[in-house]
mmCIF file of C-alpha atoms and ligand atoms in Angstrom:
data_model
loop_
_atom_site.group_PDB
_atom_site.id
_atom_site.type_symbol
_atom_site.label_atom_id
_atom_site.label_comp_id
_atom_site.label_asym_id
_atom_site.label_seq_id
_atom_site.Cartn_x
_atom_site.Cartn_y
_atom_site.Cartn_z
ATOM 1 C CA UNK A 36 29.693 -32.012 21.352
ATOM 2 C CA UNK A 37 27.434 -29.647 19.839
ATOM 3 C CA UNK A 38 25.171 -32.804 18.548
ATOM 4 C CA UNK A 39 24.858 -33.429 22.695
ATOM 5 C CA UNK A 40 23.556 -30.035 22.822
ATOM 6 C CA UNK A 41 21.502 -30.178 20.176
ATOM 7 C CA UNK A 42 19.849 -33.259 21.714
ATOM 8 C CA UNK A 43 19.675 -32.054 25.174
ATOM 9 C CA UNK A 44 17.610 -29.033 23.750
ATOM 10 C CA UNK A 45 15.097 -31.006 21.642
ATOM 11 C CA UNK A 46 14.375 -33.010 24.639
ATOM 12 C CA UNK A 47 13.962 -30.281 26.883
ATOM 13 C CA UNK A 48 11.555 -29.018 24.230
ATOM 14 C CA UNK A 49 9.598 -32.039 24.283
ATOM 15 C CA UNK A 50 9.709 -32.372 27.666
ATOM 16 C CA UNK A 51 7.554 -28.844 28.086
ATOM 17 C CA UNK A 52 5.653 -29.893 25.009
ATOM 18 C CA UNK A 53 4.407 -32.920 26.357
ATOM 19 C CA UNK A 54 3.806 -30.715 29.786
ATOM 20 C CA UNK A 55 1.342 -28.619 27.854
ATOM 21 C CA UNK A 56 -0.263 -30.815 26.317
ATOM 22 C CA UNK A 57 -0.960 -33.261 29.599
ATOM 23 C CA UNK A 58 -2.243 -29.617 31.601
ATOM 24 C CA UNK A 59 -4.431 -28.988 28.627
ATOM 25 C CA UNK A 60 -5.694 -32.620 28.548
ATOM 26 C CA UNK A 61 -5.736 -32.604 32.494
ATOM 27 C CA UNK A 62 -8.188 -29.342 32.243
ATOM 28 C CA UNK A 63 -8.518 -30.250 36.025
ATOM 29 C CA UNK A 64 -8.673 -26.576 37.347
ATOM 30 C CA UNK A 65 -11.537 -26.109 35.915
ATOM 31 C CA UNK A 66 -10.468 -22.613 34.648
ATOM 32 C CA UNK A 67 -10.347 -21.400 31.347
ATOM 33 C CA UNK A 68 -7.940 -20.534 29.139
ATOM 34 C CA UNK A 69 -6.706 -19.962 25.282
ATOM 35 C CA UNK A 70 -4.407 -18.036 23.404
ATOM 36 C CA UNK A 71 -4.951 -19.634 19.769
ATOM 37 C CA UNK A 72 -6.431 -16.274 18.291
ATOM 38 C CA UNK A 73 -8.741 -18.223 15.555
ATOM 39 C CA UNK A 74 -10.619 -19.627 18.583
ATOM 40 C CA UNK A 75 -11.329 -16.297 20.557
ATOM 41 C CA UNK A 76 -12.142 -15.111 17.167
ATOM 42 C CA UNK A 77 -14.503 -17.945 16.994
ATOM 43 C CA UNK A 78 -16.249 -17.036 13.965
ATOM 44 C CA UNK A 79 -14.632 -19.275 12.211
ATOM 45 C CA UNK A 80 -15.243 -22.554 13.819
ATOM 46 C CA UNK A 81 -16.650 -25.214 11.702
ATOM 47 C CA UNK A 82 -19.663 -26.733 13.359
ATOM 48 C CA UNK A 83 -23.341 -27.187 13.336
ATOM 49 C CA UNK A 84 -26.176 -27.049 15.357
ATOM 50 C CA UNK A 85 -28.924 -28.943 13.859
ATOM 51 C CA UNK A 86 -32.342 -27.512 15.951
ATOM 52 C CA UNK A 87 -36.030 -29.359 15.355
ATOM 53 C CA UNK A 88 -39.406 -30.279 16.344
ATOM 54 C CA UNK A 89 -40.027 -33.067 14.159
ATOM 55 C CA UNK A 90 -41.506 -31.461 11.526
ATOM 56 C CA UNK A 91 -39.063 -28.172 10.944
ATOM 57 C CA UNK A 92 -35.682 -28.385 10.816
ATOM 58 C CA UNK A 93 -33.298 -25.840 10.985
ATOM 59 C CA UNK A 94 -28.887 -26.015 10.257
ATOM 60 C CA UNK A 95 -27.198 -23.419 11.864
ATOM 61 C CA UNK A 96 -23.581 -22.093 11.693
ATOM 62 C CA UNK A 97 -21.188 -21.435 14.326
ATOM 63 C CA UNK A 98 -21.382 -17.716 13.112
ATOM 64 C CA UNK A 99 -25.097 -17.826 12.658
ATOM 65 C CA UNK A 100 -25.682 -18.883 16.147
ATOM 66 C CA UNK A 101 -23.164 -15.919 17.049
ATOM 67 C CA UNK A 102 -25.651 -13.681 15.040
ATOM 68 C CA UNK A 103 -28.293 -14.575 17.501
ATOM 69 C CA UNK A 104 -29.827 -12.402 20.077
ATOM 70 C CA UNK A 105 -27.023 -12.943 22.957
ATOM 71 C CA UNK A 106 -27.362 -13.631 26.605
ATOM 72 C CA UNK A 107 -24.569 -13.292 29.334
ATOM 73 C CA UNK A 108 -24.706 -14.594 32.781
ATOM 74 C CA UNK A 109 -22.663 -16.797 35.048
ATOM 75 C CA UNK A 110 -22.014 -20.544 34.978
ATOM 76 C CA UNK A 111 -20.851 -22.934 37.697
ATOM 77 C CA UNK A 112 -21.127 -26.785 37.493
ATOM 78 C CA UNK A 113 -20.512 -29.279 39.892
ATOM 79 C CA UNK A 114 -20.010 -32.852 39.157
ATOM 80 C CA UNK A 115 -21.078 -35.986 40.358
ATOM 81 C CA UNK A 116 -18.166 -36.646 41.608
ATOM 82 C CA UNK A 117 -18.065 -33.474 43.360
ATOM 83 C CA UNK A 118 -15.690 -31.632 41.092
ATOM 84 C CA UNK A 119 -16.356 -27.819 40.299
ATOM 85 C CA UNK A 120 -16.344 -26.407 37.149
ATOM 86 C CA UNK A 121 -16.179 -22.182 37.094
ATOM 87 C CA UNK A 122 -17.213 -20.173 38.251
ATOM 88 C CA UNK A 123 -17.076 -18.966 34.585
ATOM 89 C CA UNK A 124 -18.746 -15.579 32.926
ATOM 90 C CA UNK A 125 -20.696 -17.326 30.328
ATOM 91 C CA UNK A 126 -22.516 -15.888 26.693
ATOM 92 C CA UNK A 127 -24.609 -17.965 24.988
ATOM 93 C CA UNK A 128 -27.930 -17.951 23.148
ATOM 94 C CA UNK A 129 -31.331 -19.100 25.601
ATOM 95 C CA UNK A 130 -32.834 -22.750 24.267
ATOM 96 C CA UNK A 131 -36.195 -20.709 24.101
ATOM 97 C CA UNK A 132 -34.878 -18.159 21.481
ATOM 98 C CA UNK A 133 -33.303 -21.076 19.451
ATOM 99 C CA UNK A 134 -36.903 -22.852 19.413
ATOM 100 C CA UNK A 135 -38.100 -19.591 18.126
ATOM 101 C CA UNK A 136 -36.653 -20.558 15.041
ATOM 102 C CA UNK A 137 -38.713 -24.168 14.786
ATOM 103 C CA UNK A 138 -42.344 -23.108 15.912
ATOM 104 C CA UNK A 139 -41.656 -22.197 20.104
ATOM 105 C CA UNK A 140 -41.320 -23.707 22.739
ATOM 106 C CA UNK A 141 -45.065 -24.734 24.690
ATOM 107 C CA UNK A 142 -45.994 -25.731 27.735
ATOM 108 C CA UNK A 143 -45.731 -29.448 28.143
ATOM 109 C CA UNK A 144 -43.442 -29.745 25.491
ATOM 110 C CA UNK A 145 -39.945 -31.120 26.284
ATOM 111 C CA UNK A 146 -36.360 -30.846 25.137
ATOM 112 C CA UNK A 147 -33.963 -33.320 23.778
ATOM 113 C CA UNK A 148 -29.814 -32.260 23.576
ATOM 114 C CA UNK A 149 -27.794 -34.646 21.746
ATOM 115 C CA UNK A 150 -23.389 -34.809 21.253
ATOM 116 C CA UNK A 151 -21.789 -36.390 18.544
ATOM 117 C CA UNK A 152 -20.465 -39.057 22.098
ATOM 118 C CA UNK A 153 -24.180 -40.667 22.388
ATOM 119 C CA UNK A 154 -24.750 -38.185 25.729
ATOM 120 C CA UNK A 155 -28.472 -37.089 25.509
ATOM 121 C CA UNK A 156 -30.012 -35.077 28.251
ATOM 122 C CA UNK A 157 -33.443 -33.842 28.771
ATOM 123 C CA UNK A 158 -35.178 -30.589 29.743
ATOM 124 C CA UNK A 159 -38.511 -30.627 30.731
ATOM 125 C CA UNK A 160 -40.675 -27.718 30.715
ATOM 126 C CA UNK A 161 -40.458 -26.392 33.961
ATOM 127 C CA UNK A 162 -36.853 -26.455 33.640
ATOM 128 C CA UNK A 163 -37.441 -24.315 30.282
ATOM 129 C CA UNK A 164 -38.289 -21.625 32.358
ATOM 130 C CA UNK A 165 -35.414 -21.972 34.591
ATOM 131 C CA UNK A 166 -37.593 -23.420 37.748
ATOM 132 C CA UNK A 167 -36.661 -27.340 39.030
ATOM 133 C CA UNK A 168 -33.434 -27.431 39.064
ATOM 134 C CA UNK A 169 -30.857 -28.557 42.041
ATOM 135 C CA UNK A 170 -28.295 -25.850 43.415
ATOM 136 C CA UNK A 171 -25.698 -25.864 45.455
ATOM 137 C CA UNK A 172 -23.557 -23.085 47.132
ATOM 138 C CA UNK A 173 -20.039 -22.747 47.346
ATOM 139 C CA UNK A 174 -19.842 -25.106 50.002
ATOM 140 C CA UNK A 175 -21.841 -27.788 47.467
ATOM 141 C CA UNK A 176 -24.897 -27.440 50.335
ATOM 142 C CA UNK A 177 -28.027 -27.665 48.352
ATOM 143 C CA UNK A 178 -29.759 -24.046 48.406
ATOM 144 C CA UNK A 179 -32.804 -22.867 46.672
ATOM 145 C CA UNK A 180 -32.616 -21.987 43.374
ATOM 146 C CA UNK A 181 -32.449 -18.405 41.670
ATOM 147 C CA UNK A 182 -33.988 -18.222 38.427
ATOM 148 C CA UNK A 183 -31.820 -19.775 36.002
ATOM 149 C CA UNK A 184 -31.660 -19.652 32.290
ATOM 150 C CA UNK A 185 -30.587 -22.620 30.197
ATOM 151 C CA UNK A 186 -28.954 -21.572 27.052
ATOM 152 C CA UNK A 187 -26.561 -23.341 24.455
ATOM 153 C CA UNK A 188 -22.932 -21.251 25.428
ATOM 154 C CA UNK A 189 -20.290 -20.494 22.988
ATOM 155 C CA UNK A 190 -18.051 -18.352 25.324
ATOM 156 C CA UNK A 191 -16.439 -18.848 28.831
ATOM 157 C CA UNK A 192 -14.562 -15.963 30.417
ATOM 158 C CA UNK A 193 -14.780 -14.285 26.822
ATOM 159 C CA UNK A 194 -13.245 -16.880 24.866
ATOM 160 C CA UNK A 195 -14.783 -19.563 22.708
ATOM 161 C CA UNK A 196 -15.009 -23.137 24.814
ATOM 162 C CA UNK A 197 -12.017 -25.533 23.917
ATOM 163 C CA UNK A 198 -13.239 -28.901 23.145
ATOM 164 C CA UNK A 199 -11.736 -30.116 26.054
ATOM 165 C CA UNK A 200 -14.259 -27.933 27.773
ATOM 166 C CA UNK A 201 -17.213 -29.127 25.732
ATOM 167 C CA UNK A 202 -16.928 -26.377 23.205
ATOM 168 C CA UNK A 203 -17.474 -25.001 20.740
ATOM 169 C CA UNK A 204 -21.224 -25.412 22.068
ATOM 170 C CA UNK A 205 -22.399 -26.337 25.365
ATOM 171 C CA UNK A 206 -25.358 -26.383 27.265
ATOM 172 C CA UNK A 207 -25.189 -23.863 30.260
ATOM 173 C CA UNK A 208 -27.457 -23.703 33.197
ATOM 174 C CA UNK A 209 -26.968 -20.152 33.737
ATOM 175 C CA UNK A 210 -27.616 -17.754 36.424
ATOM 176 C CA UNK A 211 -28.050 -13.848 36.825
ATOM 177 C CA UNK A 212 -25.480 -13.677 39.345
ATOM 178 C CA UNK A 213 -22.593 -15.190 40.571
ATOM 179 C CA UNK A 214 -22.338 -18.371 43.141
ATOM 180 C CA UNK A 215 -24.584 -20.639 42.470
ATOM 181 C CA UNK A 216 -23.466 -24.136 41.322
ATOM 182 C CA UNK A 217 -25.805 -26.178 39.201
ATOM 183 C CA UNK A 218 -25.332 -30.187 38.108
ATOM 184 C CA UNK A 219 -22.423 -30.770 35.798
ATOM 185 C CA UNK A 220 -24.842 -33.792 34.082
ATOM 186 C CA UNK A 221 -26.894 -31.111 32.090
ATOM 187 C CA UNK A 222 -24.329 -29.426 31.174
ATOM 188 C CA UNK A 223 -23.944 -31.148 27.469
ATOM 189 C CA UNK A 224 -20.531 -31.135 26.158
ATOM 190 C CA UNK A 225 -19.911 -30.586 21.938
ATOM 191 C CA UNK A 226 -23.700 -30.064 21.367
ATOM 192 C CA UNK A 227 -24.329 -30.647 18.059
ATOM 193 C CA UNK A 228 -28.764 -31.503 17.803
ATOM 194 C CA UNK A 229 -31.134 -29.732 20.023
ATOM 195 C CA UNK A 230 -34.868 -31.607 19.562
ATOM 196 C CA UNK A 231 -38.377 -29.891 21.041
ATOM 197 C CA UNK A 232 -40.680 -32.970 21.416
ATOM 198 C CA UNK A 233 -43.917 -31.675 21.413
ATOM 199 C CA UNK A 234 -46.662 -32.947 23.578
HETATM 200 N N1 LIG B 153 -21.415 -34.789 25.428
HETATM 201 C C1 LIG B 153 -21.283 -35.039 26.739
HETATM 202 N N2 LIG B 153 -21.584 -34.086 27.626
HETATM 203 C C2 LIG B 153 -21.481 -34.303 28.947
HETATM 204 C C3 LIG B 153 -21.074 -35.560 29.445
HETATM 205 C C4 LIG B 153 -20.751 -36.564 28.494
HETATM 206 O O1 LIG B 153 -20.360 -37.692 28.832
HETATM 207 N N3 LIG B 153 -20.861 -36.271 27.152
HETATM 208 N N4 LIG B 153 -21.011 -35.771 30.806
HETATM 209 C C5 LIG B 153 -21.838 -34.870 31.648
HETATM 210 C C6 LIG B 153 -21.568 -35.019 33.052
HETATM 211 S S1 LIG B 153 -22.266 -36.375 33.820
HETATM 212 C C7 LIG B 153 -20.873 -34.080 33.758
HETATM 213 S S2 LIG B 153 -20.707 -34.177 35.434
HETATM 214 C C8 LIG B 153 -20.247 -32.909 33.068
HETATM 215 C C9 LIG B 153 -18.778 -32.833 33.357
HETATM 216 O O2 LIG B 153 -18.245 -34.023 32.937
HETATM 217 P P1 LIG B 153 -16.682 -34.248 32.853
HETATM 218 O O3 LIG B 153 -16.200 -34.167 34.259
HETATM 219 O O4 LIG B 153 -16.545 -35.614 32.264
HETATM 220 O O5 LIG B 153 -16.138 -33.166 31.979
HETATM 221 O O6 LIG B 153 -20.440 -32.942 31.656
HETATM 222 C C10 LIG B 153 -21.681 -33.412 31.238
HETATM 223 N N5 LIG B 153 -21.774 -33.287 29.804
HETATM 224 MO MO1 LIG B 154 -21.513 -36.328 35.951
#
């Protein structure tokens, strides 16, 4: 009798378990959200961003990269199948201020992002300076482009990124204000080696 019971309640408890884990997995809402206190912390979170030109390299921390000069802005992605990610508050560090740690960044020069998954995405320098992008509105029509700021983000919505999100580091095509969408492709999950390749 009480054995039933006990039973009854382990499966309902795996029931909501397994619940929670397929609506974190699903991450389909494209919102936000953690409670685990060591990841808002964040300073903690053991990874490395390995940032060159070829000649200098430099290993940063998660809490070095923290230490940085911050920028906040807004983030919304779109992918190409059409789903949205955001809109999210986003703080990060700009690419330029992270090549200001390797020599700069120059005209002509270009940029190389790289995950642990074998994704690699390129910026070229006119996207450096946040021009020659694609953006969308709300509606996903394609509207001109605001200036937009491509930095390496550590935080959505105040929060470190979950690694289901791409975190603890990913690329951000950022914006000033809120409502613009840019493509979800150069938006590099779990970055882990940012490369200038100099002309
Ligand atoms: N490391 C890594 N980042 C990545 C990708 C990837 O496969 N690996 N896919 C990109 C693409 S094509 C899109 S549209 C967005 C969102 O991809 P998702 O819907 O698979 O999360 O992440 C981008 N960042
Ligand atoms: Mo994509």
């Amino acid at each position: 009798m009480e054995d039933a019971g006990m039973k009854r309640s382990f499966v309902r408890i795996l029931a909501i378990f397994a619940l929670i884990c397929a609506a974190a997995a699903c991450g389909c809402t494209g919102t936000t959200e953690t409670t685990d206190p060591a990841a808002s912390a964040g300073d903690e979170i053991a990874w490395n961003l390995t940032v060159t030109d070829g000649t200098q390299e430099k290993v940063l921390s998660f809490a070095e990269i923290k230490a940085l000069p911050a920028w906040e802005g807004y983030g919304y992605a779109v992918s190409t199948v059409g789903i949205k990610y955001g809109p999210y508050t986003v703080k990060g560090v700009p690419l330029t201020t992270l090549f200001d740690l390797v020599g700069g960044f120059e005209e002509g020069d270009q940029v190389g992002i790289s995950a642990p998954d074998g994704y690699y995405w390129v910026f070229d320098d006119e996207q450096m300076s946040g021009k020659g992008f694609v953006t969308f509105d709300e509606n996903l029509k394609e509207k001109p482009s605001p200036d937009l700021t491509p930095i390496l983000a550590y935080e959505f919505n105040g929060t470190a990124i979950p690694d289901g999100d791409g975190g603890p580091l990913r690329i951000v095509v950022a914006t000033d204000e809120p409502g613009t969408i840019t493509e979800g492709s150069a938006w590099v999950k779990w970055v882990d080696r940012i490369e200038v390749k100099r002309s």
